[in-house]
Short mmCIF file of N, CA and C in Angstrom, two decimals:
data_model
loop_
_atom_site.label_atom_id
_atom_site.label_comp_id
_atom_site.label_asym_id
_atom_site.label_seq_id
_atom_site.Cartn_x
_atom_site.Cartn_y
_atom_site.Cartn_z
N GLN A 25 0.03 -25.14 -7.29
CA GLN A 25 -1.31 -25.00 -7.42
C GLN A 25 -1.61 -23.70 -6.33
N VAL A 26 -2.32 -22.89 -6.95
CA VAL A 26 -2.60 -21.46 -6.25
C VAL A 26 -4.01 -21.47 -5.95
N GLN A 27 -4.72 -21.24 -4.82
CA GLN A 27 -6.00 -21.36 -4.26
C GLN A 27 -5.91 -20.43 -3.03
N LEU A 28 -7.21 -20.04 -2.93
CA LEU A 28 -7.83 -19.42 -1.58
C LEU A 28 -8.47 -20.20 -0.88
N VAL A 29 -8.11 -20.22 0.27
CA VAL A 29 -8.71 -21.12 1.56
C VAL A 29 -9.20 -20.35 2.49
N GLU A 30 -10.52 -20.57 2.77
CA GLU A 30 -11.52 -19.72 3.82
C GLU A 30 -11.65 -20.60 5.00
N SER A 31 -11.63 -19.96 6.14
CA SER A 31 -11.95 -20.54 7.64
C SER A 31 -12.48 -19.53 8.38
N GLY A 32 -13.30 -19.91 9.43
CA GLY A 32 -13.74 -19.04 10.43
C GLY A 32 -15.23 -18.86 10.45
N GLY A 33 -16.15 -19.65 9.55
CA GLY A 33 -17.38 -19.34 9.41
C GLY A 33 -17.90 -20.57 10.51
N GLY A 34 -19.31 -20.25 10.67
CA GLY A 34 -20.14 -21.00 11.71
C GLY A 34 -21.33 -20.40 12.12
N LEU A 35 -21.86 -20.79 13.37
CA LEU A 35 -23.10 -20.45 13.80
C LEU A 35 -22.91 -19.39 14.91
N VAL A 36 -23.55 -18.35 14.90
CA VAL A 36 -23.47 -17.25 16.07
C VAL A 36 -24.83 -16.67 16.32
N GLN A 37 -24.89 -16.28 17.50
CA GLN A 37 -25.95 -15.48 18.11
C GLN A 37 -26.02 -14.21 17.79
N ALA A 38 -27.32 -13.61 17.46
CA ALA A 38 -27.15 -12.27 17.23
C ALA A 38 -26.67 -11.44 18.14
N GLY A 39 -25.81 -10.52 17.64
CA GLY A 39 -24.93 -9.54 18.56
C GLY A 39 -23.57 -9.94 18.79
N GLY A 40 -23.45 -11.27 18.15
CA GLY A 40 -21.88 -11.92 18.56
C GLY A 40 -21.04 -11.50 17.34
N SER A 41 -19.89 -11.96 17.65
CA SER A 41 -18.72 -11.68 16.57
C SER A 41 -18.24 -12.90 15.84
N LEU A 42 -17.70 -12.71 14.85
CA LEU A 42 -17.04 -13.81 14.15
C LEU A 42 -15.83 -13.25 13.17
N ARG A 43 -14.76 -14.01 13.03
CA ARG A 43 -13.57 -13.41 12.21
C ARG A 43 -13.51 -14.68 11.28
N LEU A 44 -13.55 -14.22 9.88
CA LEU A 44 -13.16 -15.00 8.78
C LEU A 44 -11.82 -14.64 8.23
N SER A 45 -11.15 -15.60 7.81
CA SER A 45 -10.01 -15.82 7.23
C SER A 45 -9.67 -16.19 5.82
N CYS A 46 -8.84 -15.75 5.05
CA CYS A 46 -8.74 -16.29 3.69
C CYS A 46 -7.21 -16.23 3.38
N ALA A 47 -6.66 -17.35 3.26
CA ALA A 47 -5.29 -17.64 3.04
C ALA A 47 -4.96 -17.70 1.44
N ALA A 48 -4.16 -17.11 0.87
CA ALA A 48 -3.37 -17.62 -0.52
C ALA A 48 -2.41 -18.40 -0.49
N SER A 49 -2.79 -19.61 -1.00
CA SER A 49 -1.56 -20.55 -0.80
C SER A 49 -1.01 -20.85 -2.35
N GLY A 50 0.08 -21.54 -2.35
CA GLY A 50 0.98 -21.70 -3.53
C GLY A 50 1.81 -20.64 -3.87
N SER A 51 2.55 -20.85 -5.01
CA SER A 51 3.58 -19.81 -5.39
C SER A 51 2.84 -18.38 -5.82
N ILE A 52 2.98 -17.43 -5.44
CA ILE A 52 2.20 -16.07 -5.77
C ILE A 52 3.34 -15.07 -5.86
N PHE A 53 3.43 -14.20 -6.98
CA PHE A 53 4.34 -13.22 -6.95
C PHE A 53 3.81 -11.87 -6.59
N ARG A 54 2.53 -11.65 -6.44
CA ARG A 54 1.88 -10.49 -6.05
C ARG A 54 0.64 -10.44 -6.01
N ILE A 55 -0.02 -9.95 -4.79
CA ILE A 55 -1.46 -10.01 -4.62
C ILE A 55 -1.76 -8.43 -4.74
N TYR A 56 -2.92 -8.43 -5.76
CA TYR A 56 -3.59 -6.89 -5.64
C TYR A 56 -4.58 -6.68 -4.86
N ASN A 57 -5.80 -6.38 -5.30
CA ASN A 57 -6.99 -6.11 -4.65
C ASN A 57 -7.54 -7.35 -3.86
N THR A 58 -8.15 -7.31 -2.83
CA THR A 58 -8.77 -8.42 -2.31
C THR A 58 -10.09 -8.05 -1.79
N GLY A 59 -11.17 -8.88 -1.45
CA GLY A 59 -12.29 -8.52 -0.98
C GLY A 59 -13.27 -9.73 -0.41
N TRP A 60 -14.19 -9.35 0.41
CA TRP A 60 -15.21 -10.32 0.58
C TRP A 60 -16.70 -10.09 0.08
N TYR A 61 -17.14 -11.25 -0.34
CA TYR A 61 -18.49 -11.26 -0.80
C TYR A 61 -19.41 -12.17 -0.15
N ARG A 62 -20.77 -11.91 -0.31
CA ARG A 62 -21.85 -12.99 0.51
C ARG A 62 -22.88 -13.06 -0.42
N GLN A 63 -23.39 -14.24 -0.21
CA GLN A 63 -24.51 -14.54 -1.13
C GLN A 63 -25.71 -15.35 -0.14
N ALA A 64 -26.71 -14.85 0.07
CA ALA A 64 -27.96 -15.53 0.78
C ALA A 64 -28.67 -16.29 -0.24
N PRO A 65 -29.60 -17.15 0.42
CA PRO A 65 -30.34 -17.82 -0.62
C PRO A 65 -31.52 -17.12 -1.35
N GLY A 66 -31.36 -17.15 -2.64
CA GLY A 66 -32.22 -16.60 -3.48
C GLY A 66 -31.94 -15.01 -3.79
N LYS A 67 -30.74 -14.88 -3.61
CA LYS A 67 -30.21 -13.26 -3.47
C LYS A 67 -29.00 -13.44 -4.43
N GLU A 68 -28.86 -12.21 -4.94
CA GLU A 68 -27.62 -12.00 -5.58
C GLU A 68 -26.29 -11.79 -4.73
N ARG A 69 -25.05 -12.22 -5.17
CA ARG A 69 -24.01 -12.05 -4.64
C ARG A 69 -23.70 -10.71 -4.53
N GLU A 70 -23.27 -10.01 -3.13
CA GLU A 70 -22.91 -8.78 -3.40
C GLU A 70 -21.44 -8.63 -2.39
N LEU A 71 -20.92 -7.50 -3.00
CA LEU A 71 -19.73 -7.08 -2.24
C LEU A 71 -19.97 -6.69 -0.84
N VAL A 72 -19.12 -7.11 0.19
CA VAL A 72 -19.17 -6.60 1.42
C VAL A 72 -18.18 -5.73 1.75
N ALA A 73 -16.98 -6.08 1.58
CA ALA A 73 -15.80 -5.18 1.83
C ALA A 73 -14.57 -5.41 0.81
N LEU A 74 -13.79 -4.48 0.67
CA LEU A 74 -12.81 -4.71 -0.14
C LEU A 74 -11.53 -3.96 0.48
N ILE A 75 -10.22 -4.49 0.15
CA ILE A 75 -9.03 -3.70 0.66
C ILE A 75 -8.01 -3.86 -0.44
N THR A 76 -7.46 -2.80 -0.67
CA THR A 76 -6.34 -2.91 -1.87
C THR A 76 -5.04 -3.21 -1.12
N SER A 77 -4.08 -3.54 -2.29
CA SER A 77 -2.62 -3.87 -1.77
C SER A 77 -2.35 -2.85 -0.89
N GLY A 78 -2.57 -1.42 -1.29
CA GLY A 78 -1.92 -0.13 -0.26
C GLY A 78 -2.82 -0.03 0.86
N GLY A 79 -3.83 -0.75 1.26
CA GLY A 79 -4.58 -0.66 2.46
C GLY A 79 -5.86 0.11 2.48
N GLU A 80 -6.25 0.75 1.57
CA GLU A 80 -7.40 1.34 1.28
C GLU A 80 -8.72 0.38 1.41
N THR A 81 -9.59 0.68 1.92
CA THR A 81 -10.76 -0.10 2.44
C THR A 81 -12.02 0.59 1.88
N ASP A 82 -13.13 -0.37 1.54
CA ASP A 82 -14.53 0.09 1.43
C ASP A 82 -15.37 -0.93 1.75
N TYR A 83 -16.61 -0.51 2.33
CA TYR A 83 -17.60 -1.47 2.78
C TYR A 83 -19.04 -0.93 2.32
N ALA A 84 -19.89 -2.10 2.06
CA ALA A 84 -21.10 -2.11 1.70
C ALA A 84 -21.97 -1.18 2.97
N ASP A 85 -22.76 -0.59 2.60
CA ASP A 85 -23.52 0.45 3.65
C ASP A 85 -24.10 -0.54 4.73
N SER A 86 -24.79 -1.53 4.31
CA SER A 86 -25.35 -2.37 5.42
C SER A 86 -24.34 -2.88 6.46
N VAL A 87 -22.88 -2.88 6.20
CA VAL A 87 -21.78 -3.54 7.30
C VAL A 87 -20.92 -2.51 7.84
N LYS A 88 -21.12 -1.22 7.31
CA LYS A 88 -20.28 0.06 7.99
C LYS A 88 -20.47 0.09 9.26
N GLY A 89 -19.42 0.14 9.91
CA GLY A 89 -19.30 0.44 11.55
C GLY A 89 -19.37 -0.95 12.19
N ARG A 90 -19.55 -2.00 11.58
CA ARG A 90 -19.79 -3.32 12.06
C ARG A 90 -18.63 -4.27 11.74
N PHE A 91 -18.31 -4.21 10.52
CA PHE A 91 -17.26 -4.94 10.08
C PHE A 91 -15.74 -4.42 9.72
N THR A 92 -15.03 -5.20 9.80
CA THR A 92 -13.58 -4.59 9.26
C THR A 92 -12.61 -5.51 8.55
N ILE A 93 -12.37 -4.95 7.53
CA ILE A 93 -11.42 -5.94 6.69
C ILE A 93 -10.01 -5.37 6.87
N SER A 94 -9.00 -6.54 6.84
CA SER A 94 -7.59 -6.19 6.98
C SER A 94 -6.95 -7.17 6.30
N ARG A 95 -5.55 -6.88 6.01
CA ARG A 95 -4.49 -7.85 5.40
C ARG A 95 -3.43 -8.05 6.28
N ASP A 96 -2.91 -9.18 6.14
CA ASP A 96 -1.39 -9.33 6.65
C ASP A 96 -0.63 -10.01 5.50
N ASN A 97 0.04 -9.04 4.85
CA ASN A 97 0.79 -9.54 3.51
C ASN A 97 1.89 -10.39 3.79
N ALA A 98 2.40 -10.44 4.99
CA ALA A 98 3.69 -11.48 5.29
C ALA A 98 3.12 -12.74 5.05
N LYS A 99 1.69 -12.90 5.57
CA LYS A 99 1.12 -14.31 5.48
C LYS A 99 -0.02 -14.62 4.33
N ASN A 100 0.03 -13.47 3.60
CA ASN A 100 -0.84 -13.66 2.25
C ASN A 100 -2.30 -13.99 2.93
N THR A 101 -2.68 -13.48 3.80
CA THR A 101 -4.02 -13.53 4.16
C THR A 101 -4.75 -12.31 4.46
N VAL A 102 -6.07 -12.55 4.12
CA VAL A 102 -7.15 -11.10 4.23
C VAL A 102 -8.18 -11.64 5.28
N TYR A 103 -8.64 -10.74 6.12
CA TYR A 103 -9.56 -11.14 7.28
C TYR A 103 -10.79 -10.25 7.08
N LEU A 104 -11.71 -10.72 7.83
CA LEU A 104 -13.10 -9.97 7.94
C LEU A 104 -13.45 -10.36 9.43
N GLU A 105 -13.32 -9.21 10.20
CA GLU A 105 -13.85 -9.35 11.58
C GLU A 105 -15.22 -8.70 11.50
N MET A 106 -16.10 -9.35 11.94
CA MET A 106 -17.54 -9.18 12.02
C MET A 106 -18.13 -9.01 13.38
N ASN A 107 -18.66 -7.80 13.59
CA ASN A 107 -19.18 -7.67 15.11
C ASN A 107 -20.59 -7.16 14.88
N SER A 108 -21.52 -7.42 16.09
CA SER A 108 -22.81 -6.98 16.07
C SER A 108 -23.68 -7.64 14.94
N LEU A 109 -23.43 -8.69 14.84
CA LEU A 109 -23.88 -9.62 13.94
C LEU A 109 -25.44 -9.69 13.90
N LYS A 110 -25.99 -9.55 12.90
CA LYS A 110 -27.77 -9.80 12.65
C LYS A 110 -27.89 -10.98 11.76
N PRO A 111 -29.29 -11.27 11.85
CA PRO A 111 -29.84 -12.52 11.16
C PRO A 111 -29.68 -12.27 9.71
N GLU A 112 -29.76 -10.92 9.20
CA GLU A 112 -29.59 -10.55 7.99
C GLU A 112 -28.21 -10.77 7.42
N ASP A 113 -27.22 -11.05 8.36
CA ASP A 113 -26.04 -11.03 7.95
C ASP A 113 -25.70 -12.75 7.41
N THR A 114 -26.60 -13.63 7.73
CA THR A 114 -26.48 -14.72 7.37
C THR A 114 -26.57 -15.01 5.82
N ALA A 115 -25.40 -15.86 5.36
CA ALA A 115 -25.07 -16.02 4.04
C ALA A 115 -23.89 -16.83 3.84
N VAL A 116 -23.41 -17.35 2.48
CA VAL A 116 -22.25 -17.87 2.34
C VAL A 116 -21.25 -16.71 2.06
N TYR A 117 -20.14 -16.61 2.57
CA TYR A 117 -19.01 -15.70 2.40
C TYR A 117 -17.88 -16.19 1.53
N TYR A 118 -17.78 -15.51 0.70
CA TYR A 118 -16.63 -15.77 -0.32
C TYR A 118 -15.33 -14.78 -0.32
N CYS A 119 -14.13 -15.15 -0.39
CA CYS A 119 -13.13 -14.20 -0.35
C CYS A 119 -12.69 -14.18 -1.99
N ASN A 120 -12.26 -13.17 -2.34
CA ASN A 120 -11.85 -12.72 -3.56
C ASN A 120 -10.40 -12.29 -3.60
N ALA A 121 -9.85 -12.46 -4.66
CA ALA A 121 -8.15 -11.89 -4.77
C ALA A 121 -7.82 -11.93 -6.00
N ARG A 122 -7.23 -10.80 -6.70
CA ARG A 122 -6.39 -10.67 -7.83
C ARG A 122 -5.13 -11.27 -7.72
N LEU A 123 -4.64 -12.41 -8.09
CA LEU A 123 -3.20 -12.94 -7.90
C LEU A 123 -2.38 -12.89 -9.23
N GLN A 124 -1.21 -12.31 -9.05
CA GLN A 124 -0.24 -12.50 -10.12
C GLN A 124 0.58 -13.49 -9.78
N VAL A 125 0.71 -14.83 -10.61
CA VAL A 125 1.29 -15.83 -10.08
C VAL A 125 2.75 -15.73 -10.46
N VAL A 126 3.33 -15.23 -11.66
CA VAL A 126 4.66 -15.05 -11.98
C VAL A 126 4.53 -13.72 -12.65
N TRP A 127 5.73 -13.17 -12.69
CA TRP A 127 5.94 -11.90 -12.98
C TRP A 127 5.78 -11.38 -14.31
N TYR A 128 5.80 -12.30 -15.15
CA TYR A 128 5.71 -12.28 -16.60
C TYR A 128 4.17 -12.23 -17.16
N SER A 129 3.42 -12.53 -16.28
CA SER A 129 1.92 -12.71 -16.72
C SER A 129 1.01 -11.89 -15.84
N PRO A 130 -0.02 -11.23 -16.16
CA PRO A 130 -0.96 -10.47 -15.57
C PRO A 130 -1.75 -11.05 -14.42
N GLY A 131 -2.20 -10.31 -13.51
CA GLY A 131 -3.04 -10.86 -12.37
C GLY A 131 -4.34 -11.27 -12.82
N THR A 132 -5.23 -12.27 -12.32
CA THR A 132 -6.23 -13.00 -12.54
C THR A 132 -6.94 -13.11 -11.19
N ASP A 133 -8.20 -13.11 -11.34
CA ASP A 133 -9.03 -13.28 -10.07
C ASP A 133 -9.24 -14.72 -9.59
N TYR A 134 -9.12 -14.98 -8.43
CA TYR A 134 -9.47 -16.29 -7.88
C TYR A 134 -10.51 -15.98 -6.80
N TRP A 135 -11.31 -17.21 -6.49
CA TRP A 135 -12.36 -17.28 -5.41
C TRP A 135 -11.98 -18.29 -4.31
N GLY A 136 -12.38 -18.10 -3.43
CA GLY A 136 -12.25 -19.13 -2.18
C GLY A 136 -13.55 -19.97 -2.28
N GLN A 137 -13.66 -20.95 -1.35
CA GLN A 137 -14.37 -22.16 -1.57
C GLN A 137 -15.75 -21.60 -1.18
N GLY A 138 -15.87 -20.33 -0.23
CA GLY A 138 -17.07 -20.30 0.38
C GLY A 138 -17.17 -20.82 1.94
N THR A 139 -17.46 -20.10 2.87
CA THR A 139 -17.63 -20.31 4.25
C THR A 139 -19.11 -19.87 4.67
N GLN A 140 -20.22 -20.78 5.26
CA GLN A 140 -21.10 -20.56 5.96
C GLN A 140 -21.23 -19.68 7.04
N VAL A 141 -21.96 -18.59 7.13
CA VAL A 141 -21.97 -17.79 8.43
C VAL A 141 -23.55 -17.66 8.64
N THR A 142 -24.05 -18.12 9.90
CA THR A 142 -25.34 -18.43 10.31
C THR A 142 -25.54 -17.47 11.60
N VAL A 143 -26.38 -16.58 11.55
CA VAL A 143 -26.50 -15.60 12.64
C VAL A 143 -28.13 -15.96 13.22
N SER A 144 -28.12 -16.49 14.25
CA SER A 144 -29.73 -16.92 14.93
C SER A 144 -30.01 -15.59 15.64
N SER A 145 -31.38 -15.65 15.58
CA SER A 145 -32.22 -14.64 16.37
C SER A 145 -32.13 -14.65 17.88
#
């Protein structure tokens, strides 16, 4: 069984920091691009940050300079370090990854279960 398991969400005061983790479990042949998305109530899901298997990164304008995405390939884990959090960052955060389960099949997209991040004023 292949899945993405998220952790690290919670309640934090404005200006604080939080670190999200997303671990891919199960037998996986290769992990390609990974990223973090978020969705606030009544809003569209938006891309927050992404990182390729080669380490290239990209961020939404709203989080540039505050968030950092990284990967630990040995642990099959992607992280999102969030600093200087604002109330507008409040949302459910989802990790996403393209996983190749076996060598003879192409990679497909997987999603984490979502973790709530709430930033108080």
